[in-house]
Amino acid sequence: MTELPLWVQDRETVLAHDQGVEWREGQRPDYSYTNEFLHKESKFNHPEGSLEAIAQNLVRTFEMEASHKINPQQWLSIVADQFRMSSNGGEQYTAEEVVKEGTYNLFISETEHYSSKNETFESSFELFHNAFPNGFLWELTEVLAGPPNVTFKWRHWGSFTGSYKDYKPTGETIEITGISIARVTEDLKIESLEHYFDNNAFLEKLTAGGCPFHS
């Protein structure tokens, strides 16, 4: 719907308007491959213009910008100078910290099977890209409350067909579910984003296949 702000339209539409954007890879990201699996494996088809579709588009735009745009002032989805993000009630991070550390490092932090201190933005991205070569996909499942504090349920999933560190792939679909709260402005830009999910369960599934070097 063209009357909606660009950042809550389809992600491909947002990507097409990239004049002057400083991309991490030097060019806009290409989602054509993972979009095939997203369209095939999604369980929810939210009507265009619905609150669910708008919220889903906004979060997908944010995820794309957080992963690929190195200048937060060019992120369309957020109020850059006010933005804060946290997970499971932990520390709040700025957009600049998201650019530097990457969302995986800020979401997972220090655990038995993952250490954010030992991973860079690039290494963390590569680690999970190897584990999920068809993409670690995301979709909104339900909106629980509308603006200004948009509260919604979501699912992340992917086929574990590549290795995670030294752990064998199981070939199964690994899914993680959670709830997020996005505080938005009147024009639907994100001021703060809170995520709540069980990352230990996610990592346990990634390490369930055993280590090939110790089998």
XYZ file of N, CA, C and O in Angstrom, residues 19-184:
664
model
N 18.991 4.870 -2.601
C 19.894 5.909 -3.088
C 20.762 6.452 -1.938
O 20.250 6.879 -0.905
N 22.083 6.406 -2.139
C 23.008 6.966 -1.166
C 23.258 6.133 0.067
O 23.985 6.553 0.968
N 22.681 4.940 0.149
C 22.830 4.104 1.345
C 24.248 3.537 1.434
O 24.806 3.079 0.439
N 24.810 3.569 2.632
C 26.113 2.956 2.894
C 25.889 1.502 3.305
O 25.593 1.214 4.459
N 26.051 0.599 2.346
C 25.834 -0.823 2.611
C 27.105 -1.464 3.167
O 28.210 -1.162 2.705
N 26.944 -2.359 4.115
C 28.083 -3.057 4.701
C 28.866 -3.815 3.634
O 30.089 -3.891 3.681
N 28.198 -4.408 2.679
C 28.853 -5.203 1.645
C 29.162 -4.388 0.393
O 29.627 -4.927 -0.606
N 28.882 -3.091 0.422
C 29.121 -2.249 -0.737
C 27.971 -2.230 -1.727
O 27.993 -1.466 -2.694
N 26.960 -3.075 -1.511
C 25.782 -3.081 -2.363
C 24.609 -3.637 -1.564
O 24.797 -4.280 -0.532
N 23.408 -3.364 -2.056
C 22.220 -3.803 -1.327
C 22.198 -5.328 -1.202
O 22.645 -6.038 -2.110
N 21.685 -5.858 -0.093
C 21.619 -7.315 0.084
C 20.607 -7.935 -0.867
O 19.641 -7.293 -1.290
N 20.841 -9.175 -1.213
C 19.970 -9.916 -2.120
C 19.264 -11.017 -1.336
O 19.883 -11.978 -0.890
N 17.962 -10.870 -1.143
C 17.171 -11.845 -0.395
C 16.436 -12.825 -1.308
O 15.589 -13.581 -0.852
N 16.744 -12.818 -2.592
C 15.962 -13.619 -3.535
C 16.000 -15.112 -3.204
O 14.991 -15.814 -3.339
N 17.152 -15.608 -2.754
C 17.265 -17.039 -2.450
C 16.464 -17.394 -1.201
O 15.632 -18.317 -1.222
N 16.687 -16.677 -0.115
C 15.975 -17.008 1.125
C 14.490 -16.684 1.030
O 13.674 -17.306 1.721
N 14.112 -15.720 0.175
C 12.691 -15.413 0.001
C 11.916 -16.619 -0.517
O 10.737 -16.801 -0.194
N 12.580 -17.461 -1.323
C 11.907 -18.659 -1.828
C 11.473 -19.558 -0.681
O 10.350 -20.082 -0.661
N 12.348 -19.748 0.302
C 12.023 -20.593 1.447
C 11.038 -19.890 2.377
O 10.172 -20.540 2.967
N 11.166 -18.567 2.491
C 10.247 -17.816 3.326
C 8.822 -17.948 2.815
O 7.891 -18.227 3.583
N 8.636 -17.782 1.526
C 7.303 -17.859 0.951
C 6.741 -19.280 1.023
O 5.536 -19.469 1.197
N 7.602 -20.267 0.912
C 7.160 -21.665 0.929
C 6.862 -22.164 2.338
O 5.936 -22.967 2.544
N 7.621 -21.697 3.322
C 7.538 -22.262 4.664
C 6.791 -21.401 5.676
O 6.530 -21.852 6.791
N 6.420 -20.187 5.317
C 5.664 -19.339 6.238
C 4.316 -19.965 6.564
O 3.667 -20.561 5.697
N 3.913 -19.830 7.813
C 2.628 -20.379 8.243
C 1.523 -19.329 8.264
O 0.355 -19.667 8.409
N 1.908 -18.061 8.140
C 0.937 -16.980 8.269
C 0.985 -16.084 7.035
O 2.047 -15.698 6.570
N -0.188 -15.778 6.523
C -0.308 -14.892 5.372
C -1.181 -13.712 5.780
O -2.393 -13.726 5.605
N -0.556 -12.700 6.366
C -1.307 -11.569 6.891
C -1.815 -10.685 5.753
O -1.063 -10.365 4.827
N -3.084 -10.291 5.810
C -3.647 -9.446 4.745
C -2.880 -8.133 4.625
O -2.508 -7.518 5.626
N -2.630 -7.705 3.403
C -1.929 -6.448 3.163
C -2.670 -5.290 3.826
O -3.890 -5.178 3.726
N -1.932 -4.456 4.532
C -2.527 -3.316 5.208
C -3.015 -3.608 6.608
O -3.370 -2.674 7.340
N -3.036 -4.892 7.011
C -3.441 -5.244 8.376
C -2.351 -4.843 9.355
O -1.190 -4.656 8.983
N -2.717 -4.718 10.634
C -1.730 -4.372 11.647
C -0.630 -5.416 11.697
O 0.544 -5.084 11.873
N -1.000 -6.687 11.506
C -0.004 -7.763 11.511
C 1.001 -7.600 10.369
O 2.212 -7.740 10.568
N 0.509 -7.297 9.176
C 1.402 -7.130 8.022
C 2.290 -5.902 8.188
O 3.477 -5.930 7.860
N 1.720 -4.813 8.720
C 2.494 -3.587 8.916
C 3.605 -3.820 9.936
O 4.766 -3.437 9.719
N 3.274 -4.467 11.064
C 4.279 -4.730 12.093
C 5.354 -5.679 11.579
O 6.544 -5.499 11.850
N 4.944 -6.687 10.829
C 5.909 -7.632 10.267
C 6.855 -6.942 9.294
O 8.081 -7.157 9.332
N 6.321 -6.104 8.430
C 7.161 -5.369 7.483
C 8.142 -4.455 8.211
O 9.311 -4.343 7.812
N 7.681 -3.795 9.263
C 8.537 -2.884 10.018
C 9.713 -3.641 10.630
O 10.866 -3.189 10.543
N 9.441 -4.789 11.228
C 10.513 -5.554 11.866
C 11.463 -6.127 10.822
O 12.687 -6.156 11.028
N 10.941 -6.576 9.698
C 11.819 -7.084 8.638
C 12.708 -5.972 8.078
O 13.879 -6.193 7.759
N 12.160 -4.769 7.960
C 12.980 -3.641 7.525
C 14.064 -3.355 8.552
O 15.234 -3.145 8.196
N 13.689 -3.357 9.824
C 14.681 -3.126 10.876
C 15.773 -4.184 10.840
O 16.970 -3.857 10.913
N 15.411 -5.444 10.720
C 16.399 -6.524 10.699
C 17.350 -6.364 9.521
O 18.566 -6.551 9.657
N 16.809 -5.988 8.362
C 17.640 -5.772 7.188
C 18.607 -4.613 7.413
O 19.800 -4.713 7.120
N 18.099 -3.530 7.966
C 18.937 -2.358 8.179
C 19.999 -2.623 9.243
O 21.164 -2.225 9.096
N 19.620 -3.312 10.322
C 20.572 -3.624 11.383
C 21.691 -4.519 10.884
O 22.827 -4.434 11.358
N 21.395 -5.377 9.929
C 22.382 -6.324 9.411
C 23.243 -5.745 8.298
O 24.401 -6.139 8.138
N 22.710 -4.787 7.538
C 23.389 -4.397 6.303
C 23.693 -2.907 6.135
O 24.540 -2.559 5.317
N 23.026 -2.025 6.874
C 23.295 -0.594 6.752
C 24.246 -0.166 7.871
O 23.915 -0.303 9.050
N 25.404 0.364 7.511
C 26.415 0.671 8.522
C 26.245 2.054 9.151
O 26.914 2.370 10.138
N 25.353 2.867 8.615
C 25.105 4.196 9.162
C 23.678 4.245 9.715
O 22.723 4.338 8.948
N 23.506 4.201 11.050
C 22.160 4.200 11.631
C 21.325 5.413 11.256
O 20.088 5.342 11.294
N 21.977 6.519 10.894
C 21.219 7.695 10.483
C 20.465 7.449 9.180
O 19.553 8.210 8.832
N 20.832 6.398 8.464
C 20.146 6.051 7.219
C 19.092 4.960 7.424
O 18.420 4.584 6.469
N 18.947 4.486 8.658
C 17.912 3.489 8.922
C 16.553 4.184 8.901
O 16.317 5.152 9.637
N 15.648 3.699 8.088
C 14.318 4.278 7.981
C 13.394 3.821 9.103
O 12.431 4.506 9.433
N 13.689 2.670 9.693
C 12.757 2.009 10.606
C 12.800 2.527 12.030
O 11.933 2.179 12.834
N 13.797 3.343 12.386
C 13.988 3.747 13.774
C 14.149 5.260 13.910
O 14.406 5.959 12.928
N 14.005 5.726 15.143
C 14.432 7.077 15.510
C 15.852 6.917 16.021
O 16.080 6.520 17.166
N 16.816 7.184 15.168
C 18.198 6.762 15.408
C 18.776 7.281 16.719
O 19.471 6.550 17.433
N 18.496 8.517 17.069
C 19.102 9.113 18.252
C 18.444 8.665 19.553
O 18.994 8.871 20.634
N 17.283 8.044 19.459
C 16.567 7.587 20.645
C 16.560 6.069 20.785
O 16.336 5.544 21.875
N 16.831 5.384 19.715
C 16.628 3.938 19.665
C 17.423 3.189 20.733
O 18.607 3.447 20.940
N 16.752 2.226 21.375
C 17.385 1.301 22.303
C 16.791 -0.080 22.076
O 15.591 -0.219 21.799
N 17.629 -1.122 22.219
C 17.177 -2.499 22.037
C 17.698 -3.357 23.178
O 18.843 -3.200 23.622
N 16.868 -4.278 23.654
C 17.275 -5.181 24.724
C 16.674 -6.554 24.493
O 15.733 -6.719 23.708
N 17.228 -7.558 25.179
C 16.650 -8.897 25.125
C 16.585 -9.467 26.525
O 17.527 -9.324 27.318
N 15.440 -10.053 26.839
C 15.194 -10.721 28.123
C 15.487 -9.820 29.322
O 16.033 -10.256 30.337
N 15.132 -8.545 29.176
C 15.276 -7.612 30.281
C 16.701 -7.181 30.570
O 16.968 -6.568 31.610
N 17.624 -7.455 29.661
C 19.032 -7.143 29.876
C 19.398 -5.732 29.462
O 18.546 -4.848 29.353
N 20.677 -5.549 29.210
C 21.213 -4.234 28.872
C 20.572 -3.665 27.614
O 20.241 -4.397 26.685
N 20.412 -2.349 27.597
C 19.858 -1.676 26.433
C 20.998 -1.202 25.528
O 21.974 -0.630 26.003
N 20.846 -1.453 24.224
C 21.893 -1.115 23.264
C 21.406 -0.068 22.276
O 20.243 -0.050 21.885
N 22.325 0.790 21.845
C 22.028 1.802 20.839
C 22.150 1.192 19.442
O 22.681 0.089 19.264
N 21.703 1.948 18.449
C 21.839 1.494 17.063
C 23.311 1.369 16.681
O 23.692 0.453 15.937
N 24.143 2.267 17.181
C 25.578 2.197 16.893
C 26.190 0.906 17.433
O 27.051 0.296 16.783
N 25.735 0.474 18.594
C 26.239 -0.780 19.167
C 25.751 -1.987 18.374
O 26.473 -2.975 18.231
N 24.545 -1.896 17.844
C 24.044 -2.973 16.988
C 24.904 -3.096 15.736
O 25.252 -4.203 15.314
N 25.270 -1.965 15.143
C 26.121 -1.972 13.955
C 27.476 -2.600 14.266
O 28.002 -3.407 13.487
N 28.036 -2.263 15.394
C 29.380 -2.740 15.747
C 29.392 -4.215 16.133
O 30.240 -4.986 15.661
N 28.453 -4.621 16.977
C 28.496 -5.969 17.552
C 27.673 -6.989 16.768
O 28.018 -8.169 16.736
N 26.569 -6.561 16.177
C 25.676 -7.481 15.487
C 24.599 -8.015 16.415
O 24.803 -8.142 17.626
N 23.452 -8.318 15.862
C 22.312 -8.738 16.678
C 22.551 -10.078 17.361
O 22.099 -10.289 18.485
N 23.249 -11.011 16.717
C 23.509 -12.295 17.369
C 24.292 -12.094 18.663
O 23.967 -12.674 19.704
N 25.333 -11.286 18.618
C 26.149 -11.055 19.805
C 25.363 -10.378 20.919
O 25.542 -10.698 22.096
N 24.488 -9.450 20.564
C 23.726 -8.739 21.576
C 22.565 -9.572 22.102
O 22.171 -9.423 23.255
N 22.028 -10.469 21.277
C 20.919 -11.309 21.717
C 21.387 -12.459 22.598
O 20.762 -12.787 23.594
N 22.493 -13.102 22.212
C 22.868 -14.357 22.856
C 23.860 -14.156 23.990
O 23.782 -14.800 25.029
N 24.817 -13.276 23.826
C 25.793 -12.964 24.871
C 26.629 -14.190 25.231
O 27.013 -14.954 24.355
N 26.891 -14.405 26.543
C 27.798 -15.467 26.980
C 27.016 -16.702 27.420
O 26.228 -16.650 28.364
N 27.220 -17.817 26.729
C 26.598 -19.083 27.101
C 27.620 -20.196 26.909
O 28.731 -19.973 26.419
N 27.214 -21.414 27.259
C 28.121 -22.557 27.117
C 28.519 -22.795 25.671
O 29.656 -23.167 25.373
N 27.590 -22.572 24.752
C 27.835 -22.917 23.352
C 28.027 -21.706 22.442
O 28.138 -21.849 21.227
N 28.066 -20.504 23.041
C 28.290 -19.305 22.233
C 28.861 -18.215 23.129
O 28.347 -17.960 24.219
N 29.922 -17.572 22.643
C 30.544 -16.490 23.403
C 30.607 -15.242 22.538
O 31.355 -15.187 21.557
N 29.831 -14.229 22.910
C 29.834 -12.993 22.134
C 31.177 -12.275 22.224
O 31.545 -11.523 21.319
N 31.929 -12.531 23.298
C 33.237 -11.888 23.458
C 34.237 -12.384 22.423
O 35.200 -11.683 22.091
N 34.017 -13.587 21.931
C 34.950 -14.192 20.982
C 34.474 -14.105 19.534
O 35.109 -14.682 18.642
N 33.352 -13.428 19.309
C 32.807 -13.318 17.958
C 32.692 -11.856 17.546
O 32.350 -10.994 18.347
N 32.994 -11.578 16.285
C 32.771 -10.258 15.710
C 31.425 -10.252 14.999
O 30.747 -11.288 14.912
N 31.031 -9.098 14.487
C 29.816 -9.041 13.671
C 29.922 -10.045 12.525
O 29.016 -10.844 12.299
N 31.064 -10.010 11.830
C 31.240 -10.852 10.643
C 31.285 -12.333 10.997
O 30.675 -13.163 10.314
N 32.017 -12.698 12.058
C 32.146 -14.119 12.405
C 30.831 -14.690 12.913
O 30.505 -15.845 12.640
N 30.059 -13.886 13.641
C 28.769 -14.382 14.133
C 27.802 -14.595 12.978
O 27.067 -15.595 12.936
N 27.818 -13.674 12.021
C 26.956 -13.828 10.846
C 27.327 -15.093 10.080
O 26.459 -15.877 9.682
N 28.633 -15.314 9.889
C 29.098 -16.484 9.145
C 28.752 -17.773 9.870
O 28.392 -18.779 9.249
N 28.866 -17.757 11.186
C 28.594 -18.941 11.996
C 27.168 -19.442 11.788
O 26.942 -20.640 11.553
N 26.210 -18.540 11.847
C 24.812 -18.951 11.726
C 24.389 -19.105 10.265
O 23.479 -19.878 9.965
N 25.055 -18.396 9.361
C 24.791 -18.618 7.938
C 25.225 -20.027 7.536
O 24.543 -20.693 6.741
N 26.342 -20.492 8.089
C 26.793 -21.859 7.812
C 25.806 -22.884 8.346
O 25.554 -23.912 7.705
N 25.266 -22.616 9.528
C 24.326 -23.565 10.137
C 23.002 -23.621 9.379
O 22.393 -24.687 9.243
N 22.563 -22.471 8.875
C 21.277 -22.374 8.178
C 21.495 -21.803 6.775
O 21.179 -20.629 6.516
N 22.034 -22.585 5.845
C 22.343 -22.058 4.508
C 21.113 -21.589 3.729
O 21.248 -20.782 2.808
N 19.921 -22.060 4.090
C 18.699 -21.614 3.423
C 18.061 -20.427 4.132
O 16.971 -19.988 3.754
N 18.765 -19.919 5.143
C 18.278 -18.756 5.873
C 17.679 -19.130 7.212
O 17.116 -20.227 7.380
N 17.843 -18.239 8.189
C 17.177 -18.379 9.477
C 16.018 -17.399 9.430
O 16.169 -16.209 9.684
N 14.861 -17.891 9.048
C 13.728 -17.078 8.623
C 12.921 -16.558 9.806
O 12.973 -17.115 10.904
N 12.172 -15.488 9.569
C 11.398 -14.857 10.640
C 10.037 -14.443 10.128
O 9.899 -13.970 9.004
N 9.011 -14.634 10.984
C 7.698 -14.090 10.683
C 6.950 -13.772 11.970
O 7.185 -14.381 13.012
N 6.089 -12.793 11.882
C 5.216 -12.429 12.982
C 4.040 -13.391 12.993
O 3.486 -13.709 11.941
N 3.668 -13.841 14.176
C 2.554 -14.795 14.258
C 1.270 -14.158 14.776
O 0.177 -14.556 14.376
N 1.386 -13.170 15.673
C 0.184 -12.567 16.251
C 0.532 -11.221 16.879
O 1.569 -11.090 17.536
N -0.320 -10.235 16.673
C -0.191 -8.951 17.355
C -1.099 -8.963 18.580
O -2.297 -9.238 18.477
N -0.519 -8.674 19.742
C -1.267 -8.692 20.991
C -1.753 -7.308 21.398
O -2.742 -7.180 22.116
N -1.031 -6.262 20.973
C -1.419 -4.889 21.293
C -0.889 -3.967 20.207
O 0.201 -4.172 19.675
N -1.681 -2.941 19.885
C -1.298 -2.019 18.828
C -0.495 -0.845 19.341
O -0.129 -0.797 20.526
N -0.203 0.124 18.460
C 0.603 1.286 18.832
C -0.006 2.030 20.029
O -1.222 1.993 20.229
N 0.871 2.715 20.813
C 2.288 2.972 20.537
C 3.237 1.865 20.997
O 4.404 1.892 20.636
N 2.746 0.927 21.811
C 3.587 -0.189 22.249
C 3.112 -1.465 21.552
O 2.292 -2.217 22.099
N 3.626 -1.692 20.354
C 3.187 -2.829 19.549
C 3.799 -4.102 20.138
O 5.015 -4.285 20.138
N 2.941 -4.962 20.653
C 3.385 -6.205 21.288
C 2.977 -7.368 20.395
O 1.813 -7.482 20.013
N 3.948 -8.226 20.059
C 3.651 -9.264 19.077
C 4.450 -10.538 19.353
O 5.525 -10.511 19.936
N 3.874 -11.652 18.917
C 4.546 -12.945 18.962
C 5.222 -13.198 17.616
O 4.744 -12.724 16.577
N 6.295 -13.990 17.627
C 7.012 -14.274 16.389
C 7.649 -15.666 16.454
O 7.739 -16.272 17.517
N 8.080 -16.107 15.286
C 8.839 -17.359 15.198
C 10.031 -17.158 14.266
O 9.931 -16.502 13.231
N 11.175 -17.706 14.657
C 12.383 -17.777 13.840
C 12.586 -19.253 13.543
O 12.474 -20.091 14.451
N 12.927 -19.603 12.303
C 13.149 -21.009 12.011
C 14.114 -21.178 10.839
O 14.336 -20.268 10.051
N 14.692 -22.359 10.755
C 15.578 -22.670 9.645
C 15.927 -24.141 9.647
O 15.839 -24.820 10.679
N 16.326 -24.650 8.491
C 16.745 -26.054 8.364
C 18.221 -26.152 8.734
O 19.076 -25.544 8.087
N 18.507 -26.930 9.756
C 19.867 -27.072 10.266
C 20.604 -28.100 9.396
O 20.795 -29.235 9.766
N 21.024 -27.662 8.211
C 21.672 -28.553 7.246
C 23.167 -28.289 7.092
O 23.859 -28.997 6.362
N 23.677 -27.259 7.773
C 25.108 -26.982 7.776
C 25.627 -27.097 9.193
O 24.856 -27.153 10.155
N 26.924 -27.153 9.348
C 27.494 -27.338 10.677
C 27.440 -26.060 11.501
O 27.492 -24.960 10.967
N 27.333 -26.246 12.815
C 27.462 -25.144 13.761
C 28.731 -25.396 14.554
O 28.806 -26.354 15.327
N 29.760 -24.596 14.327
C 31.083 -24.834 14.895
C 31.505 -26.255 14.526
O 31.585 -26.592 13.356
N 31.779 -27.117 15.514
C 32.173 -28.503 15.239
C 31.013 -29.481 15.360
O 31.227 -30.700 15.376
N 29.810 -28.983 15.435
C 28.660 -29.847 15.662
C 27.990 -30.245 14.351
O 27.796 -29.418 13.461
N 27.637 -31.505 14.265
C 27.018 -32.050 13.064
C 25.625 -31.466 12.844
O 24.871 -31.272 13.795
N 25.263 -31.239 11.604
C 23.889 -30.827 11.319
C 22.936 -32.001 11.513
O 23.291 -33.158 11.253
N 21.745 -31.710 11.985
C 20.744 -32.759 12.185
C 19.750 -32.826 11.032
O 19.019 -33.807 10.893
N 19.706 -31.758 10.213
C 18.756 -31.721 9.112
C 17.360 -31.316 9.530
O 16.488 -31.129 8.676
N 17.124 -31.192 10.832
C 15.787 -30.836 11.300
C 15.541 -29.333 11.185
O 16.476 -28.538 11.050
N 14.278 -28.967 11.246
C 13.906 -27.564 11.304
C 13.973 -27.117 12.756
O 13.288 -27.667 13.614
N 14.822 -26.143 13.019
C 14.947 -25.595 14.366
C 14.132 -24.316 14.440
O 14.252 -23.439 13.587
N 13.284 -24.246 15.446
C 12.402 -23.090 15.587
C 12.547 -22.494 16.972
O 12.682 -23.206 17.965
N 12.549 -21.180 17.041
C 12.537 -20.457 18.296
C 11.390 -19.463 18.242
O 11.162 -18.825 17.206
N 10.639 -19.360 19.328
C 9.521 -18.430 19.389
C 9.768 -17.408 20.487
O 10.553 -17.641 21.409
N 9.120 -16.274 20.373
C 9.296 -15.238 21.378
C 8.241 -14.162 21.272
O 7.329 -14.222 20.442
N 8.378 -13.179 22.150
C 7.493 -12.018 22.179
C 8.361 -10.764 22.158
O 9.412 -10.722 22.803
N 7.942 -9.765 21.422
C 8.662 -8.498 21.370
C 7.698 -7.343 21.581
O 6.493 -7.450 21.328
N 8.259 -6.235 22.072
C 7.503 -5.002 22.249
C 8.250 -3.894 21.522
O 9.412 -3.608 21.834
N 7.606 -3.312 20.547
C 8.193 -2.203 19.788
C 7.431 -0.919 20.116
O 6.235 -0.806 19.816
N 8.113 0.002 20.769
C 7.508 1.316 21.020
C 7.733 2.176 19.783
O 8.882 2.383 19.374
N 6.658 2.663 19.189
C 6.764 3.366 17.910
C 6.189 4.779 18.002
O 5.366 5.090 18.872
